[in-house]
XYZ file of C-alpha atoms in Angstrom:
779
model
C -206.936 2.674 27.254
C -208.704 -0.676 26.935
C -208.980 -1.001 30.692
C -210.603 2.411 30.845
C -213.212 1.330 28.329
C -213.849 -1.834 30.296
C -214.270 0.044 33.570
C -216.641 2.458 31.864
C -218.676 -0.445 30.544
C -218.901 -1.947 34.017
C -220.102 1.374 35.405
C -222.734 1.535 32.676
C -223.930 -1.948 33.579
C -224.130 -1.056 37.255
C -226.074 2.098 36.468
C -228.489 0.000 34.411
C -229.462 -2.132 37.400
C -231.705 0.486 39.072
C -233.453 1.089 35.776
C -234.154 -2.612 35.476
C -235.456 -2.685 39.029
C -237.891 0.067 38.175
C -239.298 -1.941 35.277
C -240.222 -4.889 37.462
C -242.537 -3.132 39.809
C -246.293 -2.823 39.645
C -247.784 -4.887 36.828
C -250.133 -2.067 36.154
C -247.286 0.150 35.069
C -246.782 -1.198 31.594
C -243.512 0.510 30.737
C -242.598 3.285 28.295
C -245.115 5.757 27.050
C -245.859 6.153 23.363
C -244.533 9.765 23.089
C -241.197 8.790 24.656
C -240.892 5.775 22.409
C -241.691 7.815 19.313
C -239.197 10.477 20.369
C -236.330 7.974 20.792
C -237.067 6.216 17.506
C -237.330 9.580 15.750
C -233.967 10.679 17.135
C -232.447 7.408 15.958
C -233.792 7.895 12.431
C -232.498 11.483 12.381
C -229.064 10.305 13.508
C -229.014 7.644 10.791
C -229.789 10.239 8.148
C -226.741 12.266 9.213
C -223.765 10.905 7.288
C -221.348 12.824 9.548
C -222.692 11.299 12.758
C -219.887 10.462 15.161
C -219.248 7.048 16.670
C -219.896 8.422 20.157
C -223.362 9.630 19.153
C -224.191 6.275 17.554
C -222.998 4.424 20.655
C -225.105 6.570 22.952
C -228.160 5.976 20.762
C -227.505 2.229 20.781
C -227.444 2.246 24.574
C -230.720 4.193 24.754
C -232.432 1.883 22.278
C -231.168 -1.240 24.065
C -232.570 -0.006 27.369
C -235.828 1.010 25.658
C -236.142 -2.473 24.168
C -235.469 -4.021 27.558
C -238.163 -1.934 29.207
C -240.589 -2.794 26.412
C -239.833 -6.528 26.687
C -240.454 -6.504 30.435
C -243.635 -4.493 29.954
C -244.802 -6.932 27.288
C -244.235 -9.867 29.611
C -246.195 -8.219 32.406
C -248.989 -7.206 30.037
C -249.276 -10.735 28.657
C -249.409 -12.098 32.201
C -252.141 -9.622 33.135
C -254.171 -10.591 30.053
C -253.827 -14.281 30.903
C -254.959 -13.697 34.503
C -258.018 -11.678 33.421
C -258.988 -14.320 30.870
C -258.687 -16.991 33.537
C -261.080 -15.050 35.777
C -263.554 -14.722 32.909
C -263.337 -18.461 32.246
C -264.222 -19.075 35.875
C -267.455 -17.102 35.392
C -268.255 -19.227 32.351
C -270.205 -18.231 29.216
C -273.520 -16.384 29.318
C -276.332 -18.812 28.611
C -279.207 -17.768 26.374
C -282.401 -16.970 28.229
C -280.669 -16.978 31.587
C -280.422 -13.808 33.673
C -277.245 -13.494 35.706
C -277.123 -12.031 39.159
C -276.280 -8.349 39.294
C -272.982 -9.008 41.106
C -271.909 -11.579 38.511
C -272.941 -9.348 35.599
C -271.078 -6.392 37.093
C -268.007 -8.513 37.678
C -268.152 -9.832 34.094
C -268.463 -6.298 32.690
C -265.543 -5.107 34.840
C -263.343 -7.982 33.724
C -264.304 -7.492 30.086
C -263.416 -3.809 30.233
C -260.146 -4.575 32.006
C -259.288 -7.212 29.411
C -259.838 -4.769 26.560
C -257.589 -2.206 28.243
C -254.898 -4.779 28.926
C -255.030 -6.076 25.359
C -254.614 -2.540 24.057
C -251.633 -2.051 26.349
C -250.152 -5.344 25.172
C -250.465 -4.330 21.535
C -248.827 -0.974 22.315
C -245.807 -2.418 24.096
C -245.430 -5.050 21.386
C -245.290 -2.280 18.808
C -242.769 -0.386 20.954
C -240.545 -3.428 21.259
C -240.772 -4.233 17.562
C -240.010 -0.711 16.366
C -237.249 -0.251 18.932
C -235.625 -3.512 17.862
C -235.812 -2.420 14.232
C -234.235 0.964 15.031
C -231.525 -0.721 17.087
C -230.776 -3.091 14.207
C -230.419 -0.134 11.844
C -228.031 1.638 14.233
C -225.947 -1.504 14.648
C -225.792 -2.023 10.889
C -224.617 1.576 10.462
C -221.899 1.165 13.079
C -220.682 -2.088 11.502
C -220.688 -0.546 8.027
C -218.724 2.507 9.173
C -216.242 0.341 11.039
C -215.744 -2.010 8.086
C -215.360 0.868 5.661
C -212.720 2.466 7.836
C -210.738 -0.767 8.008
C -210.681 -1.447 4.267
C -210.059 2.153 3.228
C -206.890 2.388 1.156
C -204.726 5.267 2.338
C -201.367 6.637 1.303
C -198.384 4.306 1.376
C -195.735 5.271 3.958
C -193.030 4.127 1.521
C -193.613 7.100 -0.772
C -190.644 9.474 -0.249
C -192.797 12.484 -1.003
C -194.698 11.925 2.271
C -191.649 11.920 4.509
C -190.958 15.678 4.553
C -194.524 16.593 5.640
C -194.325 13.990 8.420
C -190.977 15.334 9.585
C -192.280 18.918 9.494
C -195.370 17.892 11.493
C -193.181 16.132 14.094
C -190.811 19.080 14.469
C -193.719 21.499 14.622
C -195.365 19.514 17.426
C -192.140 19.323 19.392
C -191.578 23.034 18.907
C -195.110 23.833 20.024
C -194.666 21.595 23.042
C -191.420 23.354 23.994
C -193.003 26.783 23.457
C -195.932 25.715 25.614
C -193.585 24.778 28.451
C -191.625 28.032 28.071
C -194.821 30.092 28.227
C -195.902 28.342 31.399
C -192.479 28.887 32.952
C -192.551 32.553 31.921
C -195.864 33.039 33.744
C -195.155 34.169 37.301
C -198.400 32.731 38.657
C -197.850 29.323 37.046
C -194.167 29.298 38.023
C -194.985 29.925 41.674
C -197.636 27.229 41.540
C -195.094 24.775 40.113
C -192.565 25.665 42.802
C -195.121 25.046 45.526
C -196.019 21.644 44.088
C -192.426 20.674 43.250
C -191.362 19.322 46.710
C -194.385 17.057 47.050
C -194.119 15.932 43.417
C -190.402 15.232 43.854
C -191.160 13.222 46.990
C -193.756 11.136 45.140
C -191.432 10.565 42.198
C -188.566 9.501 44.458
C -190.788 7.024 46.285
C -191.912 5.622 42.949
C -188.323 5.239 41.722
C -187.285 3.583 44.979
C -190.176 1.157 44.687
C -189.288 0.239 41.102
C -185.527 -0.022 41.341
C -185.090 -0.789 45.024
C -187.994 -2.418 46.796
C -189.100 -4.525 43.849
C -185.624 -5.892 43.152
C -185.007 -6.608 46.834
C -188.379 -8.310 47.231
C -187.936 -10.406 44.091
C -184.440 -11.425 45.200
C -185.616 -12.341 48.705
C -188.485 -14.452 47.394
C -186.224 -16.201 44.847
C -183.709 -17.044 47.572
C -186.529 -18.308 49.795
C -187.705 -20.624 47.020
C -184.175 -21.979 46.592
C -183.843 -22.690 50.325
C -187.252 -24.201 51.018
C -188.412 -27.241 49.059
C -191.777 -27.725 50.787
C -194.716 -27.494 48.404
C -196.732 -25.098 50.565
C -193.767 -22.765 51.124
C -192.882 -22.621 47.429
C -196.517 -21.992 46.478
C -196.819 -19.051 48.892
C -193.483 -17.675 47.706
C -194.612 -17.910 44.082
C -197.754 -15.920 44.864
C -195.698 -13.260 46.663
C -193.346 -13.110 43.693
C -196.221 -12.344 41.311
C -197.512 -9.680 43.703
C -194.073 -8.063 43.809
C -193.838 -8.038 40.025
C -197.299 -6.595 39.528
C -198.358 -4.550 42.547
C -195.112 -2.713 43.364
C -194.579 -1.292 39.823
C -198.251 -0.320 39.671
C -197.972 1.742 42.854
C -194.742 3.278 41.570
C -196.327 4.234 38.236
C -199.284 5.851 40.011
C -196.931 7.910 42.183
C -194.759 9.040 39.252
C -197.705 9.972 37.014
C -199.335 11.812 39.927
C -196.085 13.707 40.453
C -195.974 14.794 36.801
C -199.585 15.905 36.980
C -199.003 17.845 40.213
C -196.153 19.879 38.715
C -198.469 21.114 35.922
C -195.492 21.791 33.664
C -197.346 21.005 30.456
C -200.290 22.615 28.779
C -202.887 21.131 26.472
C -200.382 19.291 24.259
C -198.440 17.908 27.181
C -201.600 16.868 28.996
C -202.411 14.621 26.053
C -199.197 12.715 26.706
C -199.792 12.622 30.468
C -203.337 11.390 29.828
C -201.942 8.530 27.756
C -199.300 7.617 30.333
C -201.591 5.485 32.575
C -202.489 3.207 29.678
C -198.870 3.054 28.534
C -197.630 2.334 32.065
C -200.247 -0.369 32.538
C -199.142 -1.960 29.263
C -195.486 -1.966 30.347
C -196.256 -3.373 33.794
C -198.470 -6.127 32.421
C -195.908 -6.999 29.728
C -193.145 -7.283 32.328
C -195.346 -9.321 34.680
C -196.572 -11.684 31.950
C -193.083 -12.197 30.551
C -191.563 -12.958 33.949
C -194.471 -15.103 35.179
C -195.228 -17.019 31.978
C -191.610 -17.768 30.989
C -189.928 -17.413 34.428
C -186.308 -17.202 33.225
C -184.837 -17.585 36.737
C -187.087 -20.272 38.319
C -187.936 -23.169 35.998
C -190.487 -24.658 38.410
C -192.711 -21.579 38.189
C -192.557 -21.496 34.383
C -196.113 -21.542 33.070
C -195.400 -22.114 29.384
C -193.206 -25.121 28.505
C -190.164 -23.511 26.832
C -186.456 -24.226 27.154
C -184.299 -22.298 29.634
C -182.360 -20.307 27.027
C -185.531 -19.465 25.113
C -187.298 -18.387 28.304
C -184.878 -15.484 28.796
C -185.302 -14.267 25.226
C -189.086 -14.703 25.351
C -189.355 -12.608 28.532
C -187.236 -9.824 27.000
C -189.214 -9.891 23.758
C -192.481 -9.673 25.693
C -191.235 -6.562 27.488
C -190.070 -5.057 24.174
C -193.523 -5.615 22.682
C -194.989 -3.889 25.742
C -192.782 -0.860 25.066
C -193.858 -0.744 21.405
C -197.560 -1.009 22.258
C -197.153 1.727 24.894
C -195.434 3.986 22.330
C -198.243 3.230 19.889
C -200.896 4.275 22.428
C -199.096 7.560 23.160
C -198.534 8.242 19.455
C -202.195 7.571 18.636
C -203.307 9.910 21.418
C -201.066 12.700 20.036
C -202.186 12.155 16.420
C -205.864 12.113 17.416
C -205.479 15.306 19.439
C -203.674 17.063 16.573
C -206.161 15.777 13.943
C -203.191 14.776 11.830
C -203.517 14.098 8.125
C -203.640 10.458 6.958
C -200.275 10.899 5.258
C -198.592 12.007 8.460
C -200.279 9.247 10.468
C -199.219 6.560 8.006
C -195.569 7.648 7.979
C -195.227 8.056 11.751
C -196.933 4.778 12.682
C -195.127 2.668 10.073
C -191.856 2.287 12.064
C -193.830 1.166 15.120
C -195.728 -1.360 12.979
C -192.510 -2.777 11.536
C -190.788 -3.051 14.921
C -193.879 -4.599 16.507
C -194.070 -7.145 13.675
C -190.418 -8.059 14.157
C -190.961 -8.393 17.907
C -194.013 -10.581 17.380
C -192.080 -12.719 14.896
C -189.239 -13.111 17.398
C -191.668 -14.026 20.197
C -193.336 -16.650 18.006
C -189.917 -18.079 17.140
C -188.474 -18.333 20.653
C -191.666 -19.317 22.503
C -191.779 -22.790 21.019
C -192.644 -25.821 23.169
C -189.702 -27.612 24.667
C -189.597 -31.141 23.203
C -188.945 -33.610 24.658
C -189.581 -32.759 28.311
C -186.654 -33.247 30.709
C -188.411 -35.932 32.771
C -191.752 -37.647 32.815
C -192.883 -35.637 35.844
C -192.087 -32.362 34.099
C -194.090 -33.223 31.004
C -196.045 -30.126 29.940
C -199.779 -30.127 29.839
C -201.275 -31.027 26.467
C -203.602 -28.038 26.607
C -200.689 -25.651 27.197
C -198.789 -27.199 24.298
C -201.756 -27.010 21.940
C -202.587 -23.445 22.921
C -198.971 -22.340 22.567
C -198.693 -23.905 19.107
C -201.921 -22.272 17.919
C -200.864 -18.834 19.194
C -197.459 -19.195 17.547
C -198.977 -20.048 14.155
C -201.353 -17.099 14.239
C -198.546 -14.790 15.396
C -196.352 -15.869 12.489
C -199.113 -15.049 10.001
C -199.947 -11.679 11.591
C -196.286 -10.669 11.868
C -195.631 -11.441 8.210
C -198.794 -9.886 6.785
C -198.955 -6.684 8.891
C -195.938 -4.840 7.375
C -197.124 -5.707 3.867
C -200.582 -4.257 4.525
C -199.087 -1.151 6.132
C -196.772 -0.606 3.185
C -199.715 -0.979 0.794
C -201.626 1.783 2.603
C -204.070 -0.162 4.794
C -202.921 1.541 7.987
C -206.194 1.137 9.911
C -206.486 -2.577 9.100
C -202.832 -3.129 10.011
C -203.133 -1.402 13.381
C -206.388 -3.210 14.069
C -204.922 -6.658 13.345
C -201.383 -6.290 14.706
C -201.832 -4.170 17.827
C -205.046 -5.902 18.857
C -203.444 -9.312 18.385
C -200.476 -8.340 20.552
C -202.840 -7.060 23.248
C -204.885 -10.251 22.917
C -201.738 -12.309 23.457
C -201.187 -10.311 26.617
C -204.749 -11.005 27.724
C -204.363 -14.752 27.083
C -201.041 -14.760 28.896
C -202.531 -12.911 31.858
C -205.389 -15.410 32.026
C -203.014 -18.386 31.969
C -200.815 -16.818 34.639
C -203.828 -16.064 36.844
C -205.002 -19.649 36.463
C -201.620 -20.979 37.571
C -201.588 -18.504 40.470
C -204.897 -20.023 41.539
C -203.330 -23.485 41.329
C -200.469 -22.225 43.474
C -203.027 -20.946 45.968
C -204.585 -24.420 46.048
C -201.119 -25.847 46.628
C -200.663 -23.501 49.576
C -204.044 -24.476 51.039
C -203.952 -28.250 50.465
C -200.197 -28.781 50.461
C -200.429 -30.842 47.241
C -198.318 -30.382 44.135
C -200.268 -28.957 41.213
C -199.303 -31.903 38.972
C -201.389 -34.136 41.222
C -204.431 -31.913 40.736
C -205.007 -33.636 37.399
C -205.826 -36.831 39.272
C -208.566 -35.142 41.255
C -206.743 -33.697 44.280
C -208.396 -30.308 43.751
C -211.700 -31.603 42.373
C -213.524 -29.186 40.086
C -211.982 -26.065 41.618
C -209.501 -25.564 38.727
C -212.323 -25.967 36.208
C -214.432 -23.399 38.065
C -211.499 -20.985 38.244
C -210.819 -21.388 34.534
C -214.469 -20.713 33.746
C -214.487 -17.546 35.875
C -211.273 -16.280 34.238
C -212.718 -17.009 30.797
C -215.962 -15.151 31.560
C -213.992 -12.178 32.919
C -211.729 -12.122 29.861
C -214.443 -12.255 27.215
C -215.665 -8.636 27.732
C -212.060 -7.383 27.681
C -211.373 -9.331 24.494
C -214.502 -7.856 22.936
C -213.318 -4.324 23.812
C -209.895 -5.069 22.357
C -211.350 -6.093 19.007
C -213.582 -3.084 18.578
C -216.620 -3.650 20.753
C -217.891 -0.581 22.574
C -219.607 0.114 25.832
C -222.964 0.059 24.088
C -222.222 -3.462 22.775
C -221.464 -4.711 26.256
C -224.504 -2.916 27.573
C -226.691 -4.543 24.917
C -225.210 -7.955 25.753
C -225.857 -7.311 29.442
C -229.454 -6.329 28.704
C -229.932 -9.538 26.714
C -228.475 -11.666 29.496
C -230.449 -9.764 32.111
C -233.791 -9.992 30.315
C -233.184 -13.418 28.793
C -235.142 -15.007 25.999
C -238.665 -16.311 25.740
C -239.451 -20.027 26.017
C -243.149 -20.373 25.405
C -244.887 -18.147 27.919
C -241.814 -17.945 30.141
C -238.593 -15.977 29.903
C -235.184 -17.297 30.897
C -232.426 -14.866 31.840
C -228.812 -15.339 32.866
C -229.873 -15.140 36.507
C -232.478 -17.831 35.929
C -229.918 -20.071 34.243
C -227.468 -19.544 37.087
C -230.200 -20.255 39.636
C -231.147 -23.419 37.722
C -227.527 -24.646 37.714
C -226.982 -23.863 41.384
C -230.217 -25.487 42.547
C -229.629 -28.558 40.404
C -226.017 -28.886 41.593
C -227.074 -28.430 45.231
C -229.833 -31.042 45.050
C -227.624 -33.493 43.174
C -224.978 -33.046 45.885
C -227.617 -33.745 48.526
C -228.632 -36.859 46.584
C -225.043 -38.085 46.428
C -224.655 -37.470 50.149
C -227.855 -39.399 50.869
C -226.641 -42.273 48.693
C -223.348 -42.362 50.579
C -225.166 -42.430 53.930
C -227.435 -45.237 52.766
C -224.563 -47.265 51.330
C -222.228 -46.927 54.313
C -224.380 -46.472 57.419
C -228.003 -47.522 56.872
C -228.296 -50.403 54.420
C -225.528 -52.592 55.905
C -227.644 -52.780 59.093
C -230.805 -53.967 57.291
C -229.606 -57.413 56.292
C -230.252 -56.840 52.589
C -227.900 -58.557 50.194
C -225.370 -56.514 48.225
C -227.484 -56.578 45.079
C -230.536 -55.241 46.904
C -228.497 -52.500 48.553
C -227.045 -51.408 45.224
C -230.451 -51.442 43.564
C -231.921 -49.284 46.339
C -229.018 -46.824 46.215
C -229.267 -46.585 42.419
C -233.013 -45.988 42.605
C -232.522 -43.209 45.149
C -229.967 -41.647 42.792
C -232.352 -41.678 39.821
C -235.178 -40.296 41.939
C -232.958 -37.576 43.366
C -231.636 -36.453 39.971
C -235.147 -36.373 38.522
C -236.431 -34.374 41.499
C -233.451 -32.010 41.250
C -234.153 -31.361 37.578
C -237.857 -30.691 38.212
C -237.121 -28.428 41.192
C -234.498 -26.446 39.249
C -236.835 -25.995 36.275
C -239.701 -24.934 38.530
C -237.464 -22.430 40.363
C -236.707 -20.637 37.083
C -240.406 -20.123 36.414
C -240.558 -22.351 33.342
C -243.985 -23.632 32.386
C -243.688 -27.402 32.467
C -246.638 -27.682 30.097
C -244.396 -26.263 27.375
C -241.820 -28.909 28.137
C -244.581 -31.531 27.987
C -245.550 -30.258 24.533
C -241.960 -30.421 23.386
C -241.625 -33.927 24.821
C -244.809 -34.926 23.014
C -243.443 -33.571 19.762
C -240.224 -35.507 20.294
C -242.030 -38.726 21.178
C -242.252 -39.714 17.513
C -238.505 -39.316 17.142
C -237.971 -41.228 20.355
C -240.203 -44.022 19.095
C -238.180 -44.472 15.909
C -234.653 -43.171 16.385
C -234.250 -43.894 20.094
C -236.216 -47.133 20.300
C -233.199 -49.190 21.320
C -232.138 -46.694 23.987
C -235.638 -46.539 25.443
C -235.866 -50.333 25.455
C -232.584 -50.611 27.307
C -233.703 -47.922 29.742
C -236.935 -49.769 30.529
C -235.010 -53.037 30.820
C -232.614 -51.375 33.277
C -235.536 -50.260 35.443
C -236.920 -53.822 35.367
C -233.541 -55.207 36.408
C -233.377 -52.818 39.353
C -236.957 -53.471 40.484
C -237.522 -57.156 39.688
C -233.866 -58.075 40.287
C -233.577 -61.260 38.203
C -229.925 -60.280 38.000
C -228.207 -58.291 40.710
C -224.772 -56.937 41.323
C -222.360 -59.688 42.370
C -224.197 -62.515 40.551
C -222.262 -65.023 38.491
C -224.029 -65.193 35.141
C -223.455 -66.489 31.654
C -224.926 -64.577 28.720
C -224.090 -64.227 25.021
C -221.170 -66.621 25.405
C -219.558 -64.658 28.265
C -219.317 -65.821 31.863
C -218.449 -63.574 34.791
C -219.643 -61.454 37.690
C -222.106 -58.563 37.417
C -220.232 -55.475 38.584
C -222.641 -52.647 37.790
C -226.196 -52.297 36.491
C -226.765 -48.937 34.796
C -229.820 -47.520 33.073
C -228.682 -48.512 29.586
C -226.305 -51.429 30.071
C -224.777 -53.851 32.560
C -221.056 -54.359 33.087
C -219.823 -57.934 33.522
C -216.296 -58.745 34.668
C -215.107 -62.034 33.191
C -212.702 -64.395 34.927
C -209.784 -63.047 32.871
C -210.550 -59.564 34.283
C -212.037 -58.222 31.053
C -215.162 -56.073 31.085
C -218.114 -56.945 28.880
C -220.842 -54.311 28.367
C -224.162 -56.053 27.772
C -227.292 -54.047 26.802
C -230.034 -54.456 29.383
C -232.482 -55.580 26.723
C -230.372 -58.715 26.099
C -230.586 -59.595 29.787
C -234.381 -59.222 29.860
C -235.370 -60.617 26.467
C -232.624 -63.249 26.111
C -231.674 -66.388 28.022
C -229.339 -65.830 30.951
C -227.758 -68.511 33.119
C -227.510 -67.157 36.685
C -225.480 -69.417 38.919
C -226.196 -67.435 42.094
C -229.719 -66.083 41.642
C -231.649 -67.857 44.419
C -228.743 -68.888 46.620
C -225.026 -69.458 46.531
C -225.476 -73.247 46.515
C -224.335 -75.040 43.357
C -223.423 -78.499 42.098
C -219.962 -79.762 41.212
C -219.244 -82.744 38.905
C -215.796 -84.314 38.838
C -215.153 -87.056 36.255
C -212.703 -89.823 37.164
C -211.436 -92.783 35.076
C -209.673 -95.906 36.381
C -207.956 -98.751 34.608
C -209.905 -101.763 33.312
C -210.165 -104.492 35.902
C -209.998 -102.256 38.998
C -212.277 -103.048 41.981
C -215.208 -100.657 41.318
C -216.490 -100.837 44.900
C -213.124 -99.739 46.239
C -213.046 -96.856 43.789
C -216.548 -95.827 44.849
C -215.586 -95.943 48.524
C -212.440 -93.861 48.056
C -214.154 -91.192 45.942
C -217.047 -90.918 48.424
C -214.654 -90.458 51.342
C -212.784 -87.756 49.444
C -216.002 -85.848 48.634
C -217.369 -86.093 52.165
C -214.151 -84.863 53.734
C -214.094 -81.508 51.893
C -215.514 -78.639 54.065
C -217.190 -76.892 51.144
C -219.330 -79.942 50.259
C -222.758 -80.079 51.918
C -223.802 -83.124 53.966
C -227.453 -82.684 53.041
C -227.912 -83.624 50.324
C -224.970 -85.968 50.568
C -222.430 -86.257 47.758
C -222.787 -89.208 45.435
C -220.376 -91.329 43.374
C -221.857 -92.819 40.205
C -220.437 -95.586 38.027
C -221.203 -94.005 34.641
C -219.931 -96.605 32.185
C -217.414 -99.179 30.929
C -215.137 -98.288 28.063
C -212.674 -100.498 26.184
C -209.801 -99.701 28.496
C -211.277 -97.914 31.544
C -214.105 -97.551 34.023
C -215.780 -94.068 34.184
C -216.994 -92.565 37.488
C -218.438 -89.163 38.502
C -218.441 -87.334 41.832
C -221.566 -85.217 42.178
C -221.584 -82.854 45.173
C -223.511 -79.767 46.272
C -221.256 -76.857 47.318
C -222.049 -74.248 49.939
C -220.793 -71.478 47.626
C -220.674 -72.175 43.914
C -218.181 -69.368 43.457
C -215.542 -71.767 44.878
C -216.232 -74.484 42.306
C -212.814 -74.251 40.650
C -210.970 -74.319 43.965
C -212.991 -77.344 45.175
C -212.394 -79.165 41.874
C -208.664 -78.598 42.245
C -208.705 -79.817 45.869
C -210.612 -82.979 44.939
C -208.247 -83.770 42.070
C -205.267 -83.458 44.416
C -206.962 -85.728 46.968
C -207.913 -88.302 44.297
C -204.352 -88.453 43.011
C -202.968 -89.003 46.529
C -205.562 -91.641 47.612
C -205.328 -93.581 44.327
C -201.589 -93.794 44.831
C -202.069 -95.047 48.409
C -204.783 -97.564 47.467
C -202.959 -98.851 44.398
C -205.711 -97.773 42.020
C -204.345 -97.283 38.534
C -205.481 -94.514 36.238
C -205.694 -95.795 32.650
C -202.772 -94.895 30.426
C -203.698 -95.086 26.763
C -200.860 -96.502 24.620
C -201.094 -96.621 20.833
C -198.885 -98.989 18.786
C -198.234 -97.958 15.179
C -197.091 -100.695 12.677
C -195.559 -99.452 9.424
C -195.758 -101.867 6.502
C -193.141 -101.545 3.717
C -194.640 -102.021 0.248
C -192.255 -100.014 -1.913
C -189.484 -102.685 -2.191
C -191.527 -105.249 -4.166
C -192.017 -103.200 -7.351
C -188.365 -102.211 -7.340
C -187.275 -105.844 -7.074
C -189.535 -106.849 -9.942
C -188.119 -104.077 -12.110
C -184.589 -105.217 -11.360
C -185.403 -108.758 -12.487
């Protein structure tokens, strides 16, 4: 039933496309005529005044008004554009100066443009009035539909628990069954109809047998073969393909079988008008059963734990799959029962009594499903840990299901039958829709596994890129219209939404539609991808051959990235037809806020540009700023990342690097000075110490010969002589390694030369003064 509504809505949208194409033709054709507009608005007002107007009539009027508003909006846009063009031509001619006689050609052209402008302005006013009045009429129709729908939901009807209502319901049921049997007997008694049935019986029997064989034979064999294949083959690609085939067997084979069986029943023509109501409801009921079976087996997968979509325990998976199928049966029975009651125009009392058992059983089934479909905690192993999104979604659905299952029977018993059916049945169908979406998403992941040969758990680390996100977005967009139909939206609602997306909304003098937004996203994504590709080529193939240092290469690549993203944004905006002057006005209006609220961000942004252009600090430099010392790893627009020597990352705002004091050890070159302090014992030959230290410094390969290293006698202390080795290193980044090497060499040479390093020894003398007072006291 819901699928039929959705297909009808899609057909309505497709039919609307030619009408939209007709409205975008010649700018001179300004859209709907005034008589047609007045006629449609008048019909809408007449329909609103009729209190007995049906929902179908209101929906048809909503669709007509939505299309009328769309045509008027397009006509208004074209008329405004025509007025702007004519005014621009008049501005080119300039104003008429006093006492100056224009040329005849110019005067004629001015008069022609003035007359055209008046006509176009009149047309613009007309289409604006059409759009305004049509929008008002559409709003009134929508308010009426919402009011009628809300009133029907909150209407208090008879309680099915009243015993006095049971006999009429039983009589109505027996009467319908008797009429149905009498209808069949009359058709069998008719010679013409009986011969027609006999002629169609062999073909119908053949179709029914094929359908039964497919359901109970082919499907079971195919499912068993695929399950055995999965058990035998452990390769990721093989299991992914087998899982896809398993879902096809569970969904496609029963669908073909149901079509054959229902076609066979229709071919026999055994039933009349009453029976045809049941046969007409069978496709929706069969689709519900097939989807319930498929979702239960695919989402909970009782037999194959690896293919289980929702994280539940093994014993609960079996019960959850059975409960899902039972709910499918109850919803199918509800659809058939509603079709019969609607066709018979049954009294509210009869409807309440007959639907109450289905409501109670469906509530119990929903309660059981919410109880058994609980997340399995803890997971068996770390690799099998369920996805946090699946766990959160499952918990949220379970909580809502508990509430709906407990409240629905109470509302039904109180007499709110319409509200109960709306909440309970629609929620069960919505659960099916969510389950189908999750299963389809995991089927897409299995397809990616089959293509790339990678386990789906690794896709979270980027093996599949953004493909899962794109697939989830497509499934979500496809499910939203179905969800809207489930919860009471009609074809006219979807048509109105399509018209809004198709025509878009006004931004200044421009109009942005869904197609424009999609074009903007695609163009921007394409140009950004080209920019990233160009950056990769520059970084890997071009810049390494230029001789630029690493910092210069990174600055150039970053600048190309900023330029490319800016160009991509401007190109995408221009492709949608947006007037950039409007954006400039908006930016001007926001400049005050930027000046106050975003002053720090703007300052850091400007400082980042200065760092990239002037390059006082570049990537790879060893700097010291704000008490932190380390290497510059990345310069961004807002901040710079510094990696300290203990492998911690410090994020420094760019403004601090420009406005503050920064010590850059490697700015001009990699050359840097090293100072090593050495102390020797008092009385040591200072010239020998100087000679040894100088030989040690000159022998190290990292120390430059020009300028030569120097050994300085810095001072004489009480117990030692103090020296310093001062040397220029080829690469200051090796300063700690060179210091360590020199200390090792100094220790070895001092030991060989007999040079003593001072050893400070402190003697502590303790004086006893406590015994004297004690001795005096004793005396």
